Amino acid sequence: MDARYPAIEPYEHGMLDVGEGHHVYWEVCGNPGGKPALVVHGGPGSGCSPGMRRWFDPAAYRIVLFDQRGSGRSTPHAADPEPLLAANTTEHLLGDMERLRTHLGIERWLLFGGSWGAVLGLSYAIRHPERVTEIVLSGLATGRRAETDLLTRGLGAYFPEAWARFAGGVPEGERDGDLAAAYARLLADPDPAVRERAARDWCAWEEAIDVAAGHSGSRYASARFRLGFTRLVTHYWSHGSWLEEGQVLRDAGRLAGIPGVLVQGALDPGNLVGTPWLLHHAWPGSELTVLNDAGHSSAAPGTAEALVAATDRFAGSEPSSGSERSAPAAEGAG
């Protein structure tokens, strides 16, 4: 049974002009007078999906979603001929989150996210702890090179055939270097056939990891999604996500006093570089739950239940009457 709340539609949405030619899509659903919560999606470049509205009791929360620059319904999309990637960095995204908070007249909000959403949410909270009430995270990541190197090279030992195809997608002279940077160059090639092949090769590797980490189904059927997603992932990873190495862990002590729930699958590849334990010990007062049969997906067994239990607890009450949960097909949050 799906632990999340029933599907809902936004009561308000819009496009926020954040400068440098970018407009960010945002939406709000749930209770207009409820506790504000911001969903920070993964990727970079995944965009939001309707299922991400369902992690909260809609009678208790004012649920805010936004598509990060270049993602989802934000413009320009990273798959467009002029994606404006120079104005798409972690610093820009953090500024966009603050602009959105001000635009919506929100004083403080709960942050909810996973994977890249954990990196961005933690970075925002470290910078603006006075704006954050609580944090709920899964698929834990902190933006370290060790994490992205694991995903582009280290896991090759676990999936040798898939990784050989992935590495073989770049010129031979670049296969021992930064694969994200090599793919980023291919994804910027003027030949659309080169861009499409690079996007397919990158997504085939992502899919091999996704299946092993507990994701079901594929996000990569759309050529537009593939190109936009891969352009953003390689753009961020090849620049170290514009974070100093270990920056989030180094500064996590600033989160002391902010209640935090960390939910991690024991089968998540990020565990191989110690991310959940390092983050938990660097963040005073945080709670870490590791689920033995779960992977990276927020919809994995036990993970969804733990995430909803956390948002219910932080709402300050049990689920409201009329907000019983339903059981449609699961949908991930990363």
Short mmCIF file of C-alpha atoms in Angstrom, two decimals:
data_model
loop_
_atom_site.label_atom_id
_atom_site.label_comp_id
_atom_site.label_asym_id
_atom_site.label_seq_id
_atom_site.Cartn_x
_atom_site.Cartn_y
_atom_site.Cartn_z
CA MET A 1 0.00 0.00 0.00
CA ASP A 2 1.18 3.48 -0.89
CA ALA A 3 1.84 5.43 2.32
CA ARG A 4 1.40 8.81 0.69
CA TYR A 5 -1.67 11.06 0.62
CA PRO A 6 -4.12 11.12 -2.33
CA ALA A 7 -3.28 12.99 -5.51
CA ILE A 8 -4.10 16.70 -5.42
CA GLU A 9 -3.91 19.64 -7.79
CA PRO A 10 -2.34 23.05 -7.13
CA TYR A 11 -4.62 25.94 -6.22
CA GLU A 12 -2.02 28.47 -7.38
CA HIS A 13 0.90 28.45 -9.81
CA GLY A 14 3.04 30.81 -11.81
CA MET A 15 6.34 31.67 -13.43
CA LEU A 16 8.86 33.67 -11.39
CA ASP A 17 11.32 35.89 -13.27
CA VAL A 18 14.63 35.14 -11.54
CA GLY A 19 16.86 37.09 -13.94
CA GLU A 20 19.51 36.16 -16.52
CA GLY A 21 16.72 35.14 -18.90
CA HIS A 22 15.37 32.40 -16.60
CA HIS A 23 11.78 31.95 -15.41
CA VAL A 24 11.09 29.36 -12.69
CA TYR A 25 7.80 27.47 -12.53
CA TRP A 26 6.22 27.19 -9.07
CA GLU A 27 2.97 25.82 -7.64
CA VAL A 28 1.22 25.65 -4.28
CA CYS A 29 -1.28 23.04 -3.13
CA GLY A 30 -2.87 21.85 0.10
CA ASN A 31 -4.10 24.25 2.77
CA PRO A 32 -3.45 27.98 2.05
CA GLY A 33 -3.28 28.53 5.81
CA GLY A 34 -1.20 25.45 6.53
CA LYS A 35 2.41 24.97 7.52
CA PRO A 36 4.68 25.90 4.58
CA ALA A 37 6.80 23.11 3.10
CA LEU A 38 9.12 23.28 0.09
CA VAL A 39 9.85 20.24 -2.08
CA VAL A 40 13.37 20.34 -3.56
CA HIS A 41 13.58 17.93 -6.48
CA GLY A 42 16.54 15.82 -7.51
CA GLY A 43 18.72 15.49 -10.55
CA PRO A 44 20.03 18.05 -11.11
CA GLY A 45 17.42 18.44 -13.82
CA SER A 46 14.69 15.97 -12.88
CA GLY A 47 11.95 18.56 -12.36
CA CYS A 48 8.91 18.04 -10.17
CA SER A 49 6.19 15.44 -10.68
CA PRO A 50 2.60 15.34 -9.36
CA GLY A 51 3.54 12.58 -6.91
CA MET A 52 5.80 14.97 -5.02
CA ARG A 53 2.71 16.81 -3.76
CA ARG A 54 1.67 13.70 -1.86
CA TRP A 55 4.28 13.54 0.91
CA PHE A 56 2.23 15.86 3.13
CA ASP A 57 -1.19 15.97 4.76
CA PRO A 58 -2.93 18.50 2.47
CA ALA A 59 -5.15 19.67 5.32
CA ALA A 60 -2.10 20.56 7.43
CA TYR A 61 0.46 21.84 4.91
CA ARG A 62 0.86 24.61 2.36
CA ILE A 63 2.92 22.57 -0.12
CA VAL A 64 5.25 24.45 -2.47
CA LEU A 65 6.93 22.83 -5.48
CA PHE A 66 9.22 24.45 -8.04
CA ASP A 67 11.14 23.32 -11.10
CA GLN A 68 14.78 24.36 -10.80
CA ARG A 69 16.33 26.40 -13.62
CA GLY A 70 16.35 24.48 -16.88
CA SER A 71 14.05 21.72 -15.53
CA GLY A 72 10.42 20.74 -15.95
CA ARG A 73 8.25 23.70 -16.83
CA SER A 74 10.87 26.35 -16.13
CA THR A 75 12.23 28.27 -19.11
CA PRO A 76 14.45 28.06 -20.99
CA HIS A 77 14.56 24.28 -20.69
CA ALA A 78 18.03 22.75 -20.70
CA ALA A 79 17.10 20.89 -23.90
CA ASP A 80 16.40 24.16 -25.74
CA PRO A 81 18.86 25.48 -28.34
CA GLU A 82 19.97 28.21 -25.92
CA PRO A 83 19.76 26.64 -22.43
CA LEU A 84 21.61 29.53 -20.69
CA LEU A 85 23.73 27.15 -18.62
CA ALA A 86 26.17 29.89 -17.60
CA ALA A 87 23.39 31.30 -15.40
CA ASN A 88 22.52 27.90 -13.93
CA THR A 89 24.68 27.14 -10.88
CA THR A 90 24.10 26.16 -7.27
CA GLU A 91 24.42 29.82 -6.30
CA HIS A 92 21.68 30.74 -8.76
CA LEU A 93 19.37 28.01 -7.45
CA LEU A 94 19.84 29.08 -3.83
CA GLY A 95 18.95 32.63 -4.82
CA ASP A 96 15.87 31.38 -6.66
CA MET A 97 14.65 29.59 -3.54
CA GLU A 98 14.91 32.78 -1.51
CA ARG A 99 13.15 34.79 -4.23
CA LEU A 100 10.34 32.25 -4.24
CA ARG A 101 9.99 32.34 -0.46
CA THR A 102 9.74 36.13 -0.54
CA HIS A 103 7.37 36.07 -3.51
CA LEU A 104 4.98 33.75 -1.65
CA GLY A 105 5.21 35.73 1.60
CA ILE A 106 6.54 32.76 3.58
CA GLU A 107 8.59 33.47 6.70
CA ARG A 108 9.88 29.92 7.35
CA TRP A 109 9.32 26.55 5.74
CA LEU A 110 10.06 22.85 6.09
CA LEU A 111 12.43 21.47 3.44
CA PHE A 112 11.80 18.08 1.83
CA GLY A 113 14.03 16.43 -0.77
CA GLY A 114 16.24 13.60 -1.86
CA SER A 115 19.46 12.97 -3.78
CA TRP A 116 20.44 16.28 -5.46
CA GLY A 117 17.46 17.76 -3.60
CA ALA A 118 19.26 16.84 -0.37
CA VAL A 119 22.42 18.65 -1.53
CA LEU A 120 20.52 21.78 -2.51
CA GLY A 121 18.22 21.70 0.53
CA LEU A 122 21.14 21.31 2.94
CA SER A 123 23.05 24.10 1.21
CA TYR A 124 20.04 26.40 1.51
CA ALA A 125 19.49 25.56 5.17
CA ILE A 126 23.16 26.10 6.02
CA ARG A 127 22.98 29.52 4.40
CA HIS A 128 19.54 30.46 5.76
CA PRO A 129 18.95 28.45 8.97
CA GLU A 130 16.55 31.12 10.27
CA ARG A 131 14.23 30.34 7.32
CA VAL A 132 13.97 26.59 7.97
CA THR A 133 11.66 24.89 10.47
CA GLU A 134 12.57 21.23 9.83
CA ILE A 135 14.26 19.12 7.14
CA VAL A 136 13.20 15.69 5.82
CA LEU A 137 15.63 13.98 3.42
CA SER A 138 16.15 10.64 1.68
CA GLY A 139 18.60 9.26 -0.89
CA LEU A 140 21.25 11.21 0.97
CA ALA A 141 23.94 13.18 -0.84
CA THR A 142 26.13 16.14 0.07
CA GLY A 143 27.67 17.12 -3.26
CA ARG A 144 31.12 15.64 -2.60
CA ARG A 145 33.30 14.59 -5.54
CA ALA A 146 33.52 11.18 -3.89
CA GLU A 147 29.78 10.78 -4.43
CA THR A 148 29.70 11.80 -8.09
CA ASP A 149 32.93 9.90 -8.84
CA LEU A 150 31.28 6.80 -7.37
CA LEU A 151 28.33 7.20 -9.72
CA THR A 152 30.39 7.84 -12.85
CA ARG A 153 33.32 5.48 -12.26
CA GLY A 154 33.34 3.63 -8.93
CA LEU A 155 30.21 1.60 -9.63
CA GLY A 156 31.81 0.26 -12.79
CA ALA A 157 33.13 -2.64 -10.72
CA TYR A 158 29.54 -3.59 -9.84
CA PHE A 159 28.11 -3.15 -13.34
CA PRO A 160 31.11 -3.77 -15.62
CA GLU A 161 29.22 -4.36 -18.86
CA ALA A 162 26.98 -1.31 -18.47
CA TRP A 163 29.93 0.84 -17.41
CA ALA A 164 32.02 -0.28 -20.38
CA ARG A 165 29.25 0.94 -22.67
CA PHE A 166 29.01 4.18 -20.67
CA ALA A 167 32.75 4.89 -20.81
CA GLY A 168 32.80 3.84 -24.46
CA GLY A 169 30.38 6.67 -25.23
CA VAL A 170 33.15 9.28 -25.01
CA PRO A 171 36.31 9.62 -27.14
CA GLU A 172 38.98 7.09 -26.19
CA GLY A 173 41.41 9.74 -24.99
CA GLU A 174 38.87 11.00 -22.42
CA ARG A 175 37.83 7.70 -20.87
CA ASP A 176 40.34 7.89 -18.02
CA GLY A 177 39.41 11.48 -17.14
CA ASP A 178 36.31 13.30 -15.93
CA LEU A 179 33.47 11.44 -17.64
CA ALA A 180 30.89 14.05 -16.68
CA ALA A 181 32.97 16.76 -18.36
CA ALA A 182 33.48 14.58 -21.44
CA TYR A 183 29.75 13.97 -21.75
CA ALA A 184 29.01 17.66 -21.17
CA ARG A 185 31.11 18.48 -24.24
CA LEU A 186 29.27 15.90 -26.33
CA LEU A 187 25.91 17.24 -25.13
CA ALA A 188 26.92 20.71 -26.35
CA ASP A 189 27.98 19.44 -29.80
CA PRO A 190 26.37 21.30 -32.74
CA ASP A 191 25.37 17.96 -34.30
CA PRO A 192 21.98 16.86 -32.86
CA ALA A 193 22.83 13.21 -33.55
CA VAL A 194 25.92 13.48 -31.32
CA ARG A 195 23.86 15.11 -28.57
CA GLU A 196 21.14 12.48 -28.77
CA ARG A 197 23.58 9.58 -28.66
CA ALA A 198 25.37 11.08 -25.65
CA ALA A 199 22.07 11.61 -23.84
CA ARG A 200 21.03 8.01 -24.52
CA ASP A 201 24.38 6.60 -23.42
CA TRP A 202 24.35 8.59 -20.16
CA CYS A 203 20.74 7.65 -19.39
CA ALA A 204 21.39 3.95 -20.10
CA TRP A 205 24.05 4.04 -17.36
CA GLU A 206 21.72 5.96 -15.02
CA GLU A 207 19.03 3.36 -15.65
CA ALA A 208 21.38 0.49 -14.83
CA ILE A 209 22.11 2.14 -11.47
CA ASP A 210 18.44 3.04 -10.90
CA VAL A 211 17.25 -0.55 -11.29
CA ALA A 212 19.87 -1.83 -8.86
CA ALA A 213 19.06 0.94 -6.39
CA GLY A 214 15.36 0.13 -6.27
CA HIS A 215 13.77 2.44 -8.84
CA SER A 216 10.96 0.98 -10.94
CA GLY A 217 10.17 2.17 -14.44
CA SER A 218 12.15 4.58 -16.56
CA ARG A 219 12.18 8.39 -16.66
CA TYR A 220 14.09 8.49 -19.91
CA ALA A 221 11.52 7.79 -22.64
CA SER A 222 11.28 11.45 -23.68
CA ALA A 223 14.11 12.74 -25.89
CA ARG A 224 13.56 16.25 -24.49
CA PHE A 225 13.84 15.02 -20.91
CA ARG A 226 16.96 12.98 -21.73
CA LEU A 227 18.79 15.92 -23.27
CA GLY A 228 17.76 18.44 -20.62
CA PHE A 229 18.48 16.10 -17.72
CA THR A 230 21.88 14.96 -18.98
CA ARG A 231 22.97 18.48 -19.84
CA LEU A 232 22.22 19.64 -16.30
CA VAL A 233 23.68 16.63 -14.49
CA THR A 234 26.94 16.80 -16.43
CA HIS A 235 27.03 20.61 -16.13
CA TYR A 236 26.78 20.42 -12.34
CA TRP A 237 28.96 17.36 -11.74
CA SER A 238 31.77 18.53 -14.00
CA HIS A 239 31.93 21.72 -11.91
CA GLY A 240 31.81 19.95 -8.55
CA SER A 241 28.29 21.36 -8.12
CA TRP A 242 29.99 24.70 -7.40
CA LEU A 243 30.72 23.52 -3.87
CA GLU A 244 34.06 23.24 -2.13
CA GLU A 245 34.92 19.59 -1.53
CA GLY A 246 33.24 18.52 1.71
CA GLN A 247 31.60 21.93 2.15
CA VAL A 248 28.17 20.67 3.21
CA LEU A 249 29.60 18.24 5.78
CA ARG A 250 32.01 20.88 7.05
CA ASP A 251 29.22 23.40 7.63
CA ALA A 252 26.47 21.00 8.77
CA GLY A 253 27.02 22.07 12.38
CA ARG A 254 25.15 25.26 11.50
CA LEU A 255 22.01 23.13 11.29
CA ALA A 256 22.07 22.48 15.05
CA GLY A 257 18.63 23.27 16.42
CA ILE A 258 16.82 22.45 13.16
CA PRO A 259 15.02 19.10 13.56
CA GLY A 260 16.07 16.75 10.79
CA VAL A 261 14.96 13.30 9.70
CA LEU A 262 17.30 11.34 7.39
CA VAL A 263 15.85 8.22 5.77
CA GLN A 264 18.29 6.00 3.89
CA GLY A 265 18.06 2.64 2.15
CA ALA A 266 20.81 0.20 3.06
CA LEU A 267 21.11 -0.64 -0.66
CA ASP A 268 21.68 2.97 -1.74
CA PRO A 269 25.07 3.22 -3.55
CA GLY A 270 25.84 6.41 -1.62
CA ASN A 271 26.44 4.28 1.45
CA LEU A 272 29.67 3.04 -0.12
CA VAL A 273 31.28 6.43 0.55
CA GLY A 274 29.67 6.81 3.99
CA THR A 275 27.42 9.75 3.18
CA PRO A 276 24.49 9.06 5.57
CA TRP A 277 26.67 8.43 8.60
CA LEU A 278 28.98 11.35 7.92
CA LEU A 279 26.02 13.70 7.53
CA HIS A 280 24.25 12.38 10.61
CA HIS A 281 27.32 12.85 12.79
CA ALA A 282 28.05 16.30 11.36
CA TRP A 283 24.49 17.53 12.02
CA PRO A 284 23.81 17.74 15.77
CA GLY A 285 20.40 16.39 16.70
CA SER A 286 19.58 14.80 13.36
CA GLU A 287 17.82 11.42 13.25
CA LEU A 288 19.04 8.71 10.87
CA THR A 289 16.94 5.69 9.92
CA VAL A 290 18.51 3.03 7.68
CA LEU A 291 16.09 0.58 6.05
CA ASN A 292 17.55 -2.82 5.21
CA ASP A 293 15.47 -3.67 2.12
CA ALA A 294 15.43 -0.22 0.51
CA GLY A 295 17.59 1.52 -2.07
CA HIS A 296 17.85 5.08 -3.36
CA SER A 297 14.19 5.53 -4.28
CA SER A 298 11.87 7.40 -1.92
CA ALA A 299 9.14 4.94 -2.95
CA ALA A 300 11.20 1.94 -1.78
CA PRO A 301 9.76 -0.42 0.88
CA GLY A 302 9.59 1.35 4.21
CA THR A 303 11.05 4.61 2.89
CA ALA A 304 7.75 6.20 1.93
CA GLU A 305 6.23 5.24 5.29
CA ALA A 306 9.15 6.78 7.18
CA LEU A 307 9.02 10.01 5.14
CA VAL A 308 5.28 10.47 5.61
CA ALA A 309 5.61 9.68 9.32
CA ALA A 310 8.16 12.50 9.55
CA THR A 311 5.98 15.07 7.78
CA ASP A 312 2.99 13.98 9.89
CA ARG A 313 5.03 14.46 13.05
CA PHE A 314 6.27 17.88 12.00
CA ALA A 315 2.73 18.94 11.11
CA GLY A 316 2.10 18.79 14.84
CA SER A 317 -0.82 16.37 14.67
CA GLU A 318 -1.97 13.06 13.35
CA PRO A 319 -3.40 12.97 9.81
CA SER A 320 -6.52 15.10 9.60
CA SER A 321 -9.93 13.53 9.03
CA GLY A 322 -10.72 13.41 5.34
CA SER A 323 -7.03 13.02 4.48
CA GLU A 324 -6.85 9.22 4.49
CA ARG A 325 -4.23 7.76 2.21
CA SER A 326 -4.93 5.90 -1.01
CA ALA A 327 -2.97 3.22 -2.82
CA PRO A 328 -2.17 4.20 -6.43
CA ALA A 329 1.09 3.21 -8.09
CA ALA A 330 4.21 4.48 -6.36
CA GLU A 331 6.20 7.39 -7.78
CA GLY A 332 9.66 8.46 -6.70
CA ALA A 333 10.76 11.84 -5.42
CA GLY A 334 14.21 12.10 -6.92
#
